[in-house]
Amino acid sequence: MKYKTFILAEAGVNHNGDINLAKQLIDAAHDAGVDAVKFQTWKTELLVTEDAEMAEYQKENTQQVESQFQMLKRLELSYDDFSELKTYCDNKGITFLSTPDEEQSATFLDQLQDQFKIGSGELTNTPFLRHIASFKKPVILSTGMGYLSEVEHAIFTLEEAGLTRDEITVLHATTDYPTAPEDVNLSAMVTIRNAFPGIRVGYSDHTLGIEVPVAAVAMGAVVIEKHFTLDKTMKGPDHSASLEPQELKAMVLAIRNIEAALGNGWKVPTKTEKENRNIVRKSIIAACDIAEGALLTPDMLEIKRPGSGISPTRWDEVVNCVAKKAYTKGELI
């Protein structure tokens, strides 16, 4: 069965630590027609050491010389903020999600959401995976930077902790902002699906543009995650690799069109095609005047439109038959 694609708009930290900007992101996600908007929740002191360095893309995009701790502290929203954002999403009619980055925040988010998104950074964090699984809620698991063996370990960890495979969706991802097309490797998503029967798969995209996530849907993704922002030129670690609102809306439309185009897989004519068959298909007709009782030979027959007579697929049945009536040239046999 082909599931409707669950489109997850990743606001992430593109609120820049401002709850009012976070609400504007929710508005934009709702207007784009996505299924859910997702943030990231953490307590900096529980997430990172004070001297951990930023990634190169973070240094470039923030144009700041600071530690990861300083950057994350600046972007951190409070638990009260997230409770307010959850209520705001409910009032807008869009699903709220946030990715916890440590166990305390995961426990807090269990009050706010009916499923969990686990980021690529936690793929190998066995105690954290067990903690998430203890909530007995569906999990969407990103696998950026991972080997297939690490994906296997994460799935088995979640299963051993009580989740079933139909409660786990695994997202292929490349943790690079932005990701170059040659580093996407969408076929790995299919590899994951084939390697773990019963696991649903999707794709978390960090490329520029919308082509790759749309292609992922055509290849069977049932979840698409994509970063978005109000303005790519804003300072922050993820803005430049995110979609702006109109691009997000275009991606949603393209995905919904691809879903419709995928269909049910049955090779049968559509209603419109059935109406066109007699116009476009051909029939066996008389190539000359034929007398009643004549033996029908190939030179006495032609194949032309319309398709309302005997189909050319029955050519061998018609040739060498006796004409049961007289035909004029051009008449359908």
Coordinates of C-alpha atoms in Angstrom, one line a residue:
M1 CA 0.0 0.0 0.0
K2 CA 1.2 3.5 -0.8
Y3 CA 0.8 5.8 2.1
K4 CA 0.1 9.5 1.7
T5 CA 3.4 11.2 2.2
F6 CA 3.7 12.9 5.6
I7 CA 5.4 16.2 4.9
L8 CA 7.4 17.5 7.9
A9 CA 8.4 21.2 7.7
E10 CA 11.6 21.5 9.7
A11 CA 11.6 24.9 11.4
G12 CA 14.4 23.6 13.6
V13 CA 16.4 26.5 15.0
N14 CA 15.4 29.0 12.3
H15 CA 13.4 30.9 14.9
N16 CA 16.8 32.3 16.1
G17 CA 15.7 31.9 19.7
D18 CA 12.6 34.2 19.2
I19 CA 9.2 32.6 20.0
N20 CA 7.4 35.3 17.8
L21 CA 9.5 34.3 14.8
A22 CA 8.7 30.6 15.7
K23 CA 5.0 31.5 15.4
Q24 CA 5.6 33.1 12.1
L25 CA 7.2 29.9 10.9
I26 CA 4.2 27.9 12.0
D27 CA 2.0 30.3 10.0
A28 CA 4.1 29.8 6.9
A29 CA 4.1 26.0 7.3
H30 CA 0.3 26.0 7.7
D31 CA -0.1 28.2 4.6
A32 CA 2.2 25.8 2.6
G33 CA -0.1 22.9 3.4
V34 CA 2.4 20.6 5.2
D35 CA 1.3 18.0 7.7
A36 CA 3.5 19.0 10.6
V37 CA 6.0 21.7 11.7
K38 CA 8.9 20.6 13.7
F39 CA 11.3 22.3 16.1
Q40 CA 14.3 21.2 18.2
T41 CA 14.2 21.1 22.0
W42 CA 17.2 20.9 24.3
K43 CA 18.8 22.2 27.4
T44 CA 22.3 23.3 26.3
E45 CA 24.0 22.2 29.6
L46 CA 22.7 18.7 29.0
L47 CA 23.6 18.6 25.3
V48 CA 27.1 19.8 24.7
T49 CA 30.3 20.6 26.5
E50 CA 31.3 24.2 26.9
D51 CA 34.3 23.9 24.6
A52 CA 32.8 21.8 21.8
E53 CA 33.4 23.5 18.4
M54 CA 30.8 24.4 15.8
A55 CA 30.7 22.6 12.5
E56 CA 32.3 24.4 9.6
Y57 CA 28.9 25.1 8.0
Q58 CA 27.7 26.6 11.3
K59 CA 30.7 28.9 11.4
E60 CA 30.1 30.0 7.9
N61 CA 26.3 30.5 8.2
T62 CA 26.3 32.2 11.5
Q63 CA 29.4 34.3 10.7
Q64 CA 30.2 34.0 14.4
V65 CA 33.3 32.8 16.2
E66 CA 31.9 31.0 19.2
S67 CA 31.5 27.6 20.7
Q68 CA 28.7 25.2 20.1
F69 CA 27.6 25.8 23.6
Q70 CA 27.3 29.6 23.1
M71 CA 25.5 29.2 19.7
L72 CA 23.0 26.7 21.1
K73 CA 22.4 28.7 24.3
R74 CA 21.5 31.7 22.1
L75 CA 19.1 29.6 20.0
E76 CA 17.5 27.8 23.0
L77 CA 13.8 28.2 23.7
S78 CA 12.3 27.4 27.1
Y79 CA 9.9 24.5 27.8
D80 CA 7.2 27.1 28.4
D81 CA 7.9 28.5 24.9
F82 CA 7.3 25.0 23.4
S83 CA 4.1 24.5 25.4
E84 CA 2.9 27.8 23.9
L85 CA 4.0 26.8 20.4
K86 CA 2.1 23.5 20.8
T87 CA -1.1 25.4 21.7
Y88 CA -0.5 27.8 18.7
C89 CA -0.2 24.8 16.4
D90 CA -3.3 23.2 17.7
N91 CA -5.2 26.5 17.1
K92 CA -3.8 26.6 13.6
G93 CA -4.8 23.0 12.8
I94 CA -1.2 21.8 12.1
T95 CA 0.7 19.0 13.9
F96 CA 3.4 20.1 16.4
L97 CA 6.6 18.1 16.7
S98 CA 9.9 18.8 18.2
T99 CA 13.1 16.7 18.2
P100 CA 14.6 16.2 21.7
D101 CA 18.3 16.3 21.9
E102 CA 18.6 14.8 25.4
E103 CA 16.5 12.7 27.7
Q104 CA 15.1 15.5 29.9
S105 CA 13.7 17.3 26.9
A106 CA 12.4 14.0 25.5
T107 CA 10.4 13.5 28.8
F108 CA 9.1 17.0 28.6
L109 CA 8.0 16.5 24.9
D110 CA 6.2 13.3 25.8
Q111 CA 3.4 15.6 27.2
L112 CA 3.1 17.5 23.9
Q113 CA 3.3 15.1 21.0
D114 CA 2.0 11.7 19.9
Q115 CA 5.1 10.7 18.0
F116 CA 8.8 11.3 18.2
K117 CA 11.4 12.4 15.6
I118 CA 14.9 11.3 16.4
G119 CA 17.7 13.3 14.8
S120 CA 20.7 11.8 13.0
G121 CA 23.0 12.7 15.9
E122 CA 21.3 10.2 18.1
L123 CA 21.4 7.2 15.7
T124 CA 24.1 5.5 17.8
N125 CA 22.9 6.8 21.2
T126 CA 21.6 3.5 22.6
P127 CA 20.4 4.8 26.0
F128 CA 18.6 7.7 24.4
L129 CA 16.9 5.4 21.8
R130 CA 15.7 3.2 24.7
H131 CA 14.4 6.2 26.5
I132 CA 12.4 7.4 23.5
A133 CA 11.0 3.9 22.9
S134 CA 9.8 3.8 26.6
F135 CA 7.1 6.3 25.6
K136 CA 5.5 3.7 23.4
K137 CA 4.9 6.2 20.6
P138 CA 5.7 6.0 16.9
V139 CA 9.2 7.0 15.9
I140 CA 10.7 8.7 12.9
L141 CA 14.4 8.0 12.8
S142 CA 17.0 10.0 10.8
T143 CA 20.1 8.2 9.7
G144 CA 22.5 10.9 8.5
M145 CA 26.2 10.0 8.9
G146 CA 25.2 6.4 9.4
Y147 CA 26.3 3.0 8.2
L148 CA 23.6 0.3 7.4
S149 CA 24.9 -1.6 10.4
E150 CA 24.2 1.4 12.7
V151 CA 20.7 1.7 11.3
E152 CA 20.2 -2.0 12.0
H153 CA 21.4 -1.5 15.6
A154 CA 19.1 1.5 16.1
I155 CA 16.1 -0.4 14.8
F156 CA 16.8 -3.5 16.9
T157 CA 17.3 -1.2 20.0
L158 CA 13.9 0.4 19.4
E159 CA 12.3 -3.1 18.9
E160 CA 13.9 -4.6 22.0
A161 CA 12.6 -1.6 23.9
G162 CA 9.0 -2.4 22.8
L163 CA 8.3 -0.8 19.5
T164 CA 7.1 -2.7 16.5
R165 CA 8.4 -2.2 12.9
D166 CA 5.1 -0.6 11.8
E167 CA 5.8 2.0 14.5
I168 CA 9.2 2.9 13.1
T169 CA 9.9 5.0 10.0
V170 CA 13.5 5.4 8.9
L171 CA 14.7 8.4 7.0
H172 CA 17.7 8.4 4.7
A173 CA 19.6 11.6 5.2
T174 CA 22.9 13.2 4.4
T175 CA 24.1 15.5 7.1
D176 CA 25.7 18.2 5.1
Y177 CA 24.2 21.7 4.7
P178 CA 23.6 22.1 1.9
T179 CA 24.0 18.6 0.4
A180 CA 25.4 18.3 -3.1
P181 CA 23.2 16.2 -5.4
E182 CA 26.1 13.7 -5.9
D183 CA 26.1 13.1 -2.2
V184 CA 22.4 12.4 -1.8
N185 CA 22.4 8.7 -2.7
L186 CA 18.6 8.3 -2.7
S187 CA 19.0 4.6 -3.6
A188 CA 20.2 4.1 0.0
M189 CA 16.6 4.7 1.0
V190 CA 15.5 1.7 -1.1
T191 CA 18.4 -0.3 0.4
I192 CA 17.1 0.4 3.9
R193 CA 13.5 -0.6 2.9
N194 CA 14.8 -3.9 1.4
A195 CA 17.1 -4.6 4.4
F196 CA 14.4 -4.3 7.0
P197 CA 11.0 -5.7 5.9
G198 CA 8.1 -3.9 7.5
I199 CA 10.0 -0.7 8.1
R200 CA 8.6 2.4 6.4
V201 CA 11.1 4.7 4.8
G202 CA 11.4 8.3 4.0
Y203 CA 13.9 11.1 3.3
S204 CA 15.2 14.1 5.3
D205 CA 16.5 16.5 2.7
H206 CA 19.3 19.1 3.0
T207 CA 19.8 19.9 -0.7
L208 CA 18.9 23.2 -2.3
G209 CA 15.6 23.3 -4.1
I210 CA 12.8 20.8 -4.2
E211 CA 13.7 18.2 -6.9
V212 CA 15.3 15.6 -4.6
P213 CA 12.5 15.3 -2.1
V214 CA 10.0 15.0 -4.9
A215 CA 12.1 12.3 -6.5
A216 CA 12.2 10.5 -3.1
V217 CA 8.4 10.4 -3.0
A218 CA 8.5 8.8 -6.5
M219 CA 10.9 6.2 -5.1
G220 CA 8.6 5.3 -2.2
A221 CA 9.3 7.8 0.6
V222 CA 6.3 8.0 3.0
V223 CA 7.8 10.9 5.1
I224 CA 9.6 13.9 3.7
E225 CA 11.4 16.3 6.0
K226 CA 12.6 19.6 4.7
H227 CA 14.1 22.7 6.4
F228 CA 12.4 26.0 5.8
T229 CA 12.8 29.6 6.9
L230 CA 11.2 33.0 6.4
D231 CA 14.3 34.4 4.8
K232 CA 17.4 32.5 3.6
T233 CA 19.6 35.6 4.2
M234 CA 19.0 35.6 7.9
K235 CA 21.9 34.8 10.1
G236 CA 21.8 31.3 11.6
P237 CA 23.2 27.8 11.1
D238 CA 20.4 26.5 8.8
H239 CA 18.8 29.4 7.0
S240 CA 20.8 29.3 3.8
A241 CA 20.1 25.6 3.2
S242 CA 16.3 26.0 3.8
L243 CA 13.3 26.7 1.6
E244 CA 11.5 30.0 1.8
P245 CA 7.6 29.9 2.2
Q246 CA 6.8 30.0 -1.5
E247 CA 9.3 27.2 -2.2
L248 CA 7.9 25.1 0.6
K249 CA 4.4 25.5 -0.9
A250 CA 5.7 24.5 -4.4
M251 CA 7.3 21.4 -2.9
V252 CA 4.1 20.4 -1.2
L253 CA 2.2 20.8 -4.5
A254 CA 4.8 18.8 -6.4
I255 CA 4.7 16.0 -3.9
R256 CA 0.9 15.8 -3.9
N257 CA 1.0 15.7 -7.8
I258 CA 3.5 12.9 -7.7
E259 CA 1.4 11.0 -5.2
A260 CA -1.6 11.3 -7.6
A261 CA 0.5 10.3 -10.5
L262 CA 1.8 7.2 -8.8
G263 CA -1.7 5.7 -8.8
N264 CA -2.5 2.1 -7.8
G265 CA -0.2 0.2 -10.1
W266 CA -2.9 -1.5 -12.1
K267 CA -2.3 -1.3 -15.9
V268 CA -5.8 -0.6 -17.2
P269 CA -7.2 2.2 -19.3
T270 CA -8.5 5.3 -17.5
K271 CA -12.0 6.5 -18.1
T272 CA -10.8 9.1 -20.6
E273 CA -8.6 6.5 -22.4
K274 CA -11.6 4.2 -22.8
E275 CA -13.4 7.1 -24.5
N276 CA -10.4 7.6 -26.8
R277 CA -9.8 3.9 -27.7
N278 CA -12.2 3.9 -30.7
I279 CA -10.7 7.1 -32.1
V280 CA -7.0 6.2 -31.7
R281 CA -7.0 2.4 -32.1
K282 CA -7.4 0.6 -35.4
S283 CA -9.6 -2.1 -36.9
I284 CA -9.5 -4.6 -39.7
I285 CA -11.2 -3.2 -42.8
A286 CA -11.8 -4.2 -46.4
A287 CA -9.0 -3.1 -48.7
C288 CA -11.3 -3.7 -51.7
D289 CA -14.9 -4.8 -52.5
I290 CA -15.3 -8.3 -51.2
A291 CA -18.1 -10.7 -52.3
E292 CA -20.0 -12.8 -49.9
G293 CA -18.4 -16.2 -49.6
A294 CA -15.0 -15.0 -50.6
L295 CA -11.9 -16.3 -48.8
L296 CA -10.4 -13.4 -46.9
T297 CA -6.7 -13.1 -47.9
P298 CA -4.2 -10.6 -46.5
D299 CA -4.2 -8.5 -49.7
M300 CA -8.0 -8.0 -49.3
L301 CA -7.6 -6.5 -45.8
E302 CA -6.1 -3.3 -44.2
I303 CA -5.7 -1.9 -40.8
K304 CA -7.0 1.6 -40.2
R305 CA -8.8 3.8 -37.7
P306 CA -11.4 3.8 -36.1
G307 CA -11.1 1.1 -33.5
S308 CA -14.7 0.2 -33.3
G309 CA -14.4 -2.9 -35.4
I310 CA -12.4 -6.1 -35.0
S311 CA -9.0 -5.5 -33.4
P312 CA -5.9 -6.2 -35.4
T313 CA -4.9 -8.5 -32.5
R314 CA -7.3 -11.0 -34.2
W315 CA -5.7 -10.7 -37.6
D316 CA -4.7 -14.3 -37.7
E317 CA -8.3 -15.3 -36.9
V318 CA -9.7 -13.2 -39.8
V319 CA -7.3 -14.2 -42.5
N320 CA -8.4 -17.2 -44.5
C321 CA -12.0 -17.0 -43.1
V322 CA -15.0 -17.0 -45.5
A323 CA -16.8 -13.6 -45.8
K324 CA -20.3 -14.1 -44.4
K325 CA -21.5 -11.0 -46.2
A326 CA -20.3 -8.6 -49.0
Y327 CA -18.1 -5.7 -48.0
T328 CA -17.4 -2.5 -49.8
K329 CA -13.9 -1.0 -49.8
G330 CA -13.1 0.7 -46.5
E331 CA -15.9 -1.0 -44.6
L332 CA -15.2 -2.5 -41.2
I333 CA -14.9 -6.3 -41.2

